Amino acid sequence: MPGNNMSSLIQKIARQAYVTFKSAGSSASNFKVFLENQDLLGSLLTEIRAIDLRLAPRKRKTSSKGLDNSPPVTYMHICETDTFSMGVFLLKSGASIPLHDHPGMNGMLKVLYGKVSIRCFDKLDKPPDAEIETHFEPPLLPCQRDALRRSVLGTVSVFTEESGPCILSPHKDNLHQIDALDGPAAFLDILAPPYDPDDGRDCHYYQVLQPISESVDRKPGEMWLLEIPQPADFWCGGEPYPGPEIKSHISQLASVTLWK
């Protein structure tokens, strides 16, 4: 359709994100459709660059950290539906988004400029209390026992604007830490469904703990994570989004075939 050829790349991404995550389901047939749609969404994300969102790569600031009270990370909101949310995170040079989770959520992250390291974890079953006391000295406080989780270190990768998207699912690579390397960085972030504390999808932060001894049945890469409050040195500010507007009623546009 000619009108569709005129739509912006970010509009196409929003429409395909709606189609992709609206089709997510537990049945085998739905999952096959979901994977096909996710591949299409990944192809669109691979194409996008900062210029498509009217973003200019930021330069490393030389001012003293002690004089800079601005947030280490800012967020540009693009759009949100019941199915997904989409926005841009901008990280200062050396900034990190601490290890956190996405409960029951899928996600796709595409670097727009700069370079980031992403370290992903898979959460395992909660360990028994006896095992917790055995491995840590001093022992964890009673209030910390319920906050301890076993996990497995999954992927550790470096992404640039030339990379494809980083993908997370409810059960694979769902926890991650993101670090800006060698200067400022920005990435487009899609989460489906969006965070919603009232529906059990709140963001939790974690700290990696080192046990004093290893269990004989510990698997390679297995680690311990302690749920913690949001780190005091991390906060996220807001910025206006300068890019192409996403048309309303994405669900009505989702049936339009995507043409590249």
Coordinates of N, CA and C in Angstrom, one line a residue, residues 44-191:
L44 N 13.4 -5.4 11.6 CA 13.1 -3.9 11.5 C 14.1 -3.2 12.5
L45 N 14.2 -3.8 13.7 CA 15.1 -3.2 14.7 C 16.5 -3.1 14.3
T46 N 17.0 -4.1 13.6 CA 18.3 -4.1 13.1 C 18.6 -2.9 12.2
E47 N 17.6 -2.5 11.5 CA 17.8 -1.3 10.5 C 17.9 0.0 11.2
I48 N 17.3 0.2 12.4 CA 17.1 1.5 12.9 C 18.4 2.1 13.5
R49 N 18.5 3.4 13.3 CA 19.7 4.1 13.8 C 19.2 5.4 14.5
A50 N 20.1 6.0 15.2 CA 19.8 7.2 16.0 C 19.2 8.3 15.1
I51 N 19.7 8.5 13.9 CA 19.2 9.5 13.0 C 17.7 9.3 12.7
D52 N 17.2 8.0 12.7 CA 15.8 7.8 12.4 C 14.9 8.3 13.5
L53 N 15.4 8.5 14.7 CA 14.7 9.1 15.8 C 15.1 10.6 16.1
R54 N 15.9 11.1 15.1 CA 16.4 12.5 15.3 C 17.2 12.7 16.5
L55 N 18.0 11.7 16.8 CA 18.9 11.7 17.9 C 20.3 11.9 17.4
A56 N 21.1 12.8 18.1 CA 22.5 13.0 17.8 C 23.3 12.3 18.9
P57 N 24.3 11.5 18.5 CA 25.1 10.9 19.5 C 25.8 11.9 20.4
R58 N 25.7 11.7 21.7 CA 26.2 12.7 22.7 C 27.7 12.4 22.9
K59 N 28.4 13.5 23.3 CA 29.8 13.4 23.5 C 30.1 13.2 25.0
R60 N 31.2 12.6 25.3 CA 31.6 12.5 26.7 C 31.9 13.8 27.3
K61 N 31.3 14.1 28.5 CA 31.5 15.3 29.2 C 32.8 15.3 30.0
T62 N 33.5 16.4 30.0 CA 34.7 16.5 30.8 C 34.6 17.1 32.1
S63 N 33.4 17.6 32.5 CA 33.2 18.2 33.8 C 33.4 17.2 34.9
S64 N 33.7 17.7 36.1 CA 33.9 16.9 37.3 C 32.6 16.2 37.7
K65 N 32.7 15.0 38.0 CA 31.5 14.2 38.5 C 30.9 14.9 39.7
G66 N 31.7 15.5 40.5 CA 31.2 16.1 41.7 C 30.3 17.3 41.4
L67 N 30.5 17.9 40.2 CA 29.7 19.1 39.9 C 28.5 18.7 39.0
D68 N 28.3 17.5 38.7 CA 27.3 17.0 37.8 C 26.2 16.3 38.6
N69 N 25.1 17.0 38.8 CA 23.9 16.4 39.5 C 22.9 15.8 38.6
S70 N 23.1 15.8 37.3 CA 22.1 15.2 36.4 C 22.1 13.7 36.5
P71 N 21.0 13.1 36.2 CA 20.9 11.6 36.3 C 21.9 10.9 35.4
P72 N 22.4 9.7 35.8 CA 23.3 9.0 34.9 C 22.6 8.4 33.7
V73 N 21.3 8.2 33.8 CA 20.4 7.6 32.8 C 19.2 8.4 32.6
T74 N 18.8 8.6 31.4 CA 17.5 9.3 31.1 C 16.7 8.4 30.2
Y75 N 15.4 8.7 30.1 CA 14.4 7.9 29.3 C 13.6 8.8 28.5
M76 N 13.4 8.5 27.2 CA 12.5 9.2 26.3 C 11.3 8.2 26.0
H77 N 10.2 8.6 26.5 CA 9.0 7.8 26.3 C 8.5 8.0 24.8
I78 N 8.3 6.9 24.1 CA 7.8 7.0 22.7 C 6.3 6.6 22.7
C79 N 5.9 5.5 23.2 CA 4.5 5.1 23.2 C 4.3 3.9 24.2
E80 N 3.1 3.7 24.5 CA 2.7 2.5 25.4 C 1.3 2.1 25.1
T81 N 1.1 0.8 24.9 CA -0.3 0.2 24.8 C -0.4 -0.8 25.9
D82 N -1.5 -1.5 25.9 CA -1.7 -2.6 26.9 C -0.7 -3.8 26.5
T83 N -0.3 -3.8 25.3 CA 0.5 -4.9 24.8 C 2.0 -4.7 25.0
F84 N 2.5 -3.4 24.8 CA 3.9 -3.2 24.9 C 4.2 -1.7 25.2
S85 N 5.4 -1.4 25.6 CA 5.9 -0.1 25.8 C 7.2 0.1 25.0
M86 N 7.4 1.3 24.6 CA 8.6 1.6 23.8 C 9.2 2.9 24.1
G87 N 10.5 3.0 24.3 CA 11.2 4.2 24.6 C 12.7 4.1 24.4
V88 N 13.4 5.2 24.6 CA 14.8 5.2 24.4 C 15.5 5.5 25.8
F89 N 16.5 4.7 26.1 CA 17.3 5.0 27.3 C 18.6 5.6 26.8
L90 N 19.1 6.6 27.5 CA 20.3 7.3 27.2 C 21.2 7.2 28.4
L91 N 22.4 6.7 28.2 CA 23.4 6.4 29.3 C 24.6 7.4 29.1
K92 N 25.0 8.0 30.2 CA 26.2 8.8 30.2 C 27.4 7.8 30.1
S93 N 28.5 8.3 29.8 CA 29.8 7.5 29.7 C 30.0 6.9 31.1
G94 N 30.2 5.6 31.1 CA 30.5 4.8 32.3 C 29.2 4.5 33.2
A95 N 28.0 5.0 32.7 CA 26.8 4.7 33.5 C 26.4 3.3 33.4
S96 N 25.6 2.8 34.3 CA 25.1 1.5 34.3 C 23.6 1.5 34.7
I97 N 22.9 0.6 34.1 CA 21.5 0.3 34.6 C 21.7 -1.0 35.4
P98 N 21.5 -1.0 36.8 CA 21.9 -2.1 37.6 C 21.1 -3.4 37.2
L99 N 21.6 -4.5 37.7 CA 20.9 -5.8 37.5 C 19.5 -5.7 37.9
H100 N 18.6 -6.0 37.0 CA 17.1 -5.9 37.3 C 16.4 -7.0 36.5
D101 N 15.1 -7.1 36.8 CA 14.3 -8.2 36.1 C 13.1 -7.6 35.4
H102 N 12.4 -8.4 34.7 CA 11.3 -8.1 33.9 C 10.2 -9.2 34.1
P103 N 9.5 -9.2 35.2 CA 8.7 -10.4 35.5 C 7.6 -10.7 34.5
G104 N 7.7 -11.9 33.9 CA 6.7 -12.3 33.0 C 6.6 -11.5 31.7
M105 N 7.8 -10.9 31.3 CA 7.8 -10.0 30.2 C 8.8 -10.4 29.1
N106 N 8.5 -10.1 27.9 CA 9.4 -10.2 26.8 C 10.0 -8.8 26.6
G107 N 11.2 -8.8 25.9 CA 11.9 -7.5 25.7 C 12.8 -7.6 24.5
M108 N 13.0 -6.5 23.8 CA 14.0 -6.4 22.7 C 14.7 -5.0 22.9
L109 N 16.0 -5.0 22.8 CA 16.8 -3.9 23.0 C 17.7 -3.7 21.8
K110 N 17.7 -2.5 21.2 CA 18.5 -2.2 20.1 C 19.4 -0.9 20.3
V111 N 20.7 -1.1 20.3 CA 21.6 0.1 20.5 C 21.5 1.0 19.3
L112 N 21.4 2.3 19.6 CA 21.2 3.4 18.6 C 22.6 4.1 18.3
Y113 N 23.4 4.2 19.4 CA 24.7 4.7 19.2 C 25.5 4.3 20.5
G114 N 26.8 4.3 20.3 CA 27.7 4.0 21.5 C 27.9 2.4 21.5
K115 N 28.3 2.0 22.7 CA 28.6 0.6 22.9 C 28.2 0.2 24.3
V116 N 27.5 -0.9 24.5 CA 27.0 -1.3 25.8 C 27.4 -2.8 26.0
S117 N 27.7 -3.1 27.2 CA 27.9 -4.5 27.6 C 26.6 -4.9 28.4
I118 N 26.0 -6.1 28.0 CA 24.8 -6.6 28.6 C 25.1 -8.0 29.2
R119 N 24.9 -8.1 30.5 CA 25.2 -9.3 31.3 C 23.8 -9.9 31.7
C120 N 23.5 -11.1 31.2 CA 22.1 -11.6 31.5 C 22.2 -12.8 32.4
F121 N 21.1 -13.0 33.2 CA 21.0 -14.1 34.1 C 19.6 -14.8 33.9
D122 N 19.6 -16.1 34.2 CA 18.3 -16.8 34.3 C 18.1 -17.2 35.8
K123 N 16.9 -16.8 36.3 CA 16.6 -17.1 37.7 C 16.2 -18.6 37.8
L124 N 16.7 -19.2 38.9 CA 16.3 -20.6 39.2 C 15.3 -20.7 40.3
D125 N 15.0 -21.9 40.8 CA 14.1 -22.0 41.9 C 14.7 -21.5 43.2
K126 N 13.9 -21.1 44.1 CA 14.3 -20.6 45.4 C 15.0 -21.7 46.2
P127 N 16.1 -21.5 46.8 CA 16.8 -22.5 47.5 C 16.2 -22.7 48.9
P128 N 16.4 -23.9 49.5 CA 15.9 -24.1 50.9 C 16.8 -23.3 51.9
D129 N 16.2 -23.0 53.0 CA 16.8 -22.2 54.0 C 18.1 -22.8 54.5
A130 N 18.2 -24.1 54.6 CA 19.4 -24.7 55.1 C 20.6 -24.5 54.2
E131 N 20.3 -24.5 52.9 CA 21.4 -24.3 51.9 C 21.8 -22.8 51.9
I132 N 20.9 -21.9 52.2 CA 21.3 -20.5 52.3 C 22.2 -20.3 53.5
E133 N 21.9 -20.8 54.6 CA 22.8 -20.7 55.8 C 24.2 -21.3 55.6
T134 N 24.2 -22.4 54.9 CA 25.5 -23.1 54.7 C 26.5 -22.2 53.9
H135 N 26.0 -21.5 52.9 CA 26.9 -20.9 52.0 C 27.3 -19.5 52.3
F136 N 26.8 -18.8 53.3 CA 27.1 -17.4 53.5 C 27.5 -17.2 54.9
E137 N 28.5 -16.4 55.1 CA 29.1 -16.0 56.4 C 29.5 -14.5 56.3
P138 N 28.9 -13.7 57.2 CA 27.9 -14.0 58.2 C 26.6 -14.5 57.6
P139 N 25.8 -15.2 58.3 CA 24.5 -15.6 57.8 C 23.6 -14.5 57.4
L140 N 22.8 -14.7 56.4 CA 21.9 -13.7 56.0 C 20.9 -13.4 57.1
L141 N 20.4 -12.2 57.1 CA 19.4 -11.8 58.0 C 18.1 -12.5 57.7
P142 N 17.2 -12.8 58.7 CA 16.0 -13.5 58.3 C 15.2 -12.8 57.2
C143 N 15.2 -11.5 57.3 CA 14.4 -10.8 56.2 C 15.0 -10.9 54.8
Q144 N 16.3 -11.4 54.8 CA 17.0 -11.5 53.5 C 16.8 -12.8 52.8
R145 N 16.4 -13.8 53.6 CA 16.3 -15.2 53.1 C 15.3 -15.3 52.0
D146 N 14.1 -14.7 52.1 CA 13.1 -14.7 51.0 C 13.5 -13.9 49.8
A147 N 14.6 -13.1 50.0 CA 15.0 -12.3 48.8 C 16.2 -12.9 48.1
L148 N 16.6 -14.1 48.5 CA 17.8 -14.7 47.9 C 17.3 -15.6 46.7
R149 N 18.0 -15.6 45.6 CA 17.6 -16.4 44.5 C 18.8 -17.1 43.9
R150 N 18.7 -18.3 43.4 CA 19.7 -18.9 42.7 C 19.6 -18.5 41.2
S151 N 20.6 -18.4 40.5 CA 20.6 -18.0 39.1 C 21.7 -18.6 38.3
V152 N 21.6 -18.5 37.0 CA 22.7 -19.0 36.2 C 23.1 -17.8 35.3
L153 N 24.4 -17.5 35.2 CA 24.8 -16.5 34.3 C 24.7 -17.0 32.9
G154 N 23.9 -16.2 32.1 CA 23.6 -16.6 30.7 C 24.6 -16.0 29.8
T155 N 24.1 -15.0 29.0 CA 25.0 -14.4 28.0 C 25.7 -13.2 28.5
V156 N 26.9 -12.9 28.1 CA 27.6 -11.6 28.3 C 28.1 -11.1 27.0
S157 N 27.5 -10.1 26.5 CA 27.7 -9.6 25.1 C 27.9 -8.1 25.0
V158 N 28.6 -7.7 24.0 CA 28.8 -6.3 23.7 C 28.0 -5.9 22.5
F159 N 27.2 -4.9 22.5 CA 26.3 -4.5 21.4 C 26.7 -3.0 21.0
T160 N 26.6 -2.8 19.7 CA 26.8 -1.5 19.1 C 25.6 -1.3 18.1
E161 N 25.6 -0.1 17.5 CA 24.5 0.2 16.5 C 24.5 -0.8 15.4
E162 N 25.6 -1.4 15.1 CA 25.7 -2.4 14.0 C 25.2 -3.8 14.4
S163 N 25.0 -4.0 15.7 CA 24.5 -5.3 16.2 C 23.0 -5.4 16.0
G164 N 22.5 -6.7 16.0 CA 21.1 -6.9 16.0 C 20.6 -6.7 17.4
P165 N 19.3 -6.9 17.6 CA 18.7 -6.6 19.0 C 19.1 -7.7 20.0
C166 N 19.2 -7.2 21.2 CA 19.3 -8.2 22.4 C 17.9 -8.6 22.8
I167 N 17.6 -9.9 22.9 CA 16.3 -10.4 23.2 C 16.2 -11.0 24.6
L168 N 15.1 -10.7 25.3 CA 14.9 -11.4 26.6 C 13.5 -12.0 26.5
S169 N 13.2 -13.0 27.3 CA 11.9 -13.6 27.4 C 11.6 -13.8 28.9
P170 N 10.4 -14.3 29.2 CA 10.1 -14.5 30.7 C 11.0 -15.4 31.4
H171 N 11.6 -16.4 30.6 CA 12.4 -17.4 31.3 C 13.8 -17.5 30.8
K172 N 14.2 -16.7 29.8 CA 15.6 -16.7 29.3 C 16.1 -15.3 29.2
D173 N 17.3 -15.1 29.9 CA 18.0 -13.8 29.9 C 17.1 -12.7 30.4
N174 N 16.2 -13.0 31.4 CA 15.2 -12.1 31.9 C 15.8 -11.0 32.8
L175 N 16.9 -11.3 33.5 CA 17.6 -10.4 34.3 C 18.8 -9.9 33.6
H176 N 19.0 -8.6 33.6 CA 20.3 -8.1 33.0 C 20.8 -6.8 33.6
Q177 N 22.1 -6.6 33.4 CA 22.7 -5.4 33.8 C 23.3 -4.8 32.5
I178 N 23.2 -3.5 32.3 CA 23.6 -2.8 31.1 C 24.6 -1.7 31.4
D179 N 25.8 -1.8 30.8 CA 26.9 -0.8 31.1 C 27.3 -0.1 29.8
A180 N 27.4 1.2 29.9 CA 27.9 2.0 28.8 C 29.4 1.9 28.7
L181 N 30.0 1.5 27.6 CA 31.4 1.4 27.4 C 32.0 2.5 26.5
D182 N 33.1 3.0 26.9 CA 33.9 3.9 26.0 C 33.1 5.1 25.6
G183 N 32.2 5.6 26.4 CA 31.5 6.8 26.1 C 30.0 6.7 26.3
P184 N 29.2 7.7 26.0 CA 27.8 7.7 26.1 C 27.2 6.6 25.1
A185 N 26.0 6.2 25.5 CA 25.3 5.2 24.6 C 23.8 5.4 24.7
A186 N 23.1 4.9 23.7 CA 21.6 5.0 23.8 C 21.0 3.8 23.1
F187 N 19.9 3.3 23.6 CA 19.3 2.1 23.0 C 17.7 2.3 23.0
L188 N 17.1 1.7 22.0 CA 15.7 1.6 21.9 C 15.3 0.4 22.7
D189 N 14.2 0.5 23.5 CA 13.8 -0.5 24.4 C 12.3 -0.8 24.2
I190 N 12.0 -2.1 24.0 CA 10.6 -2.5 23.9 C 10.4 -3.6 24.9
L191 N 9.3 -3.4 25.7 CA 8.9 -4.4 26.8 C 7.5 -4.8 26.6

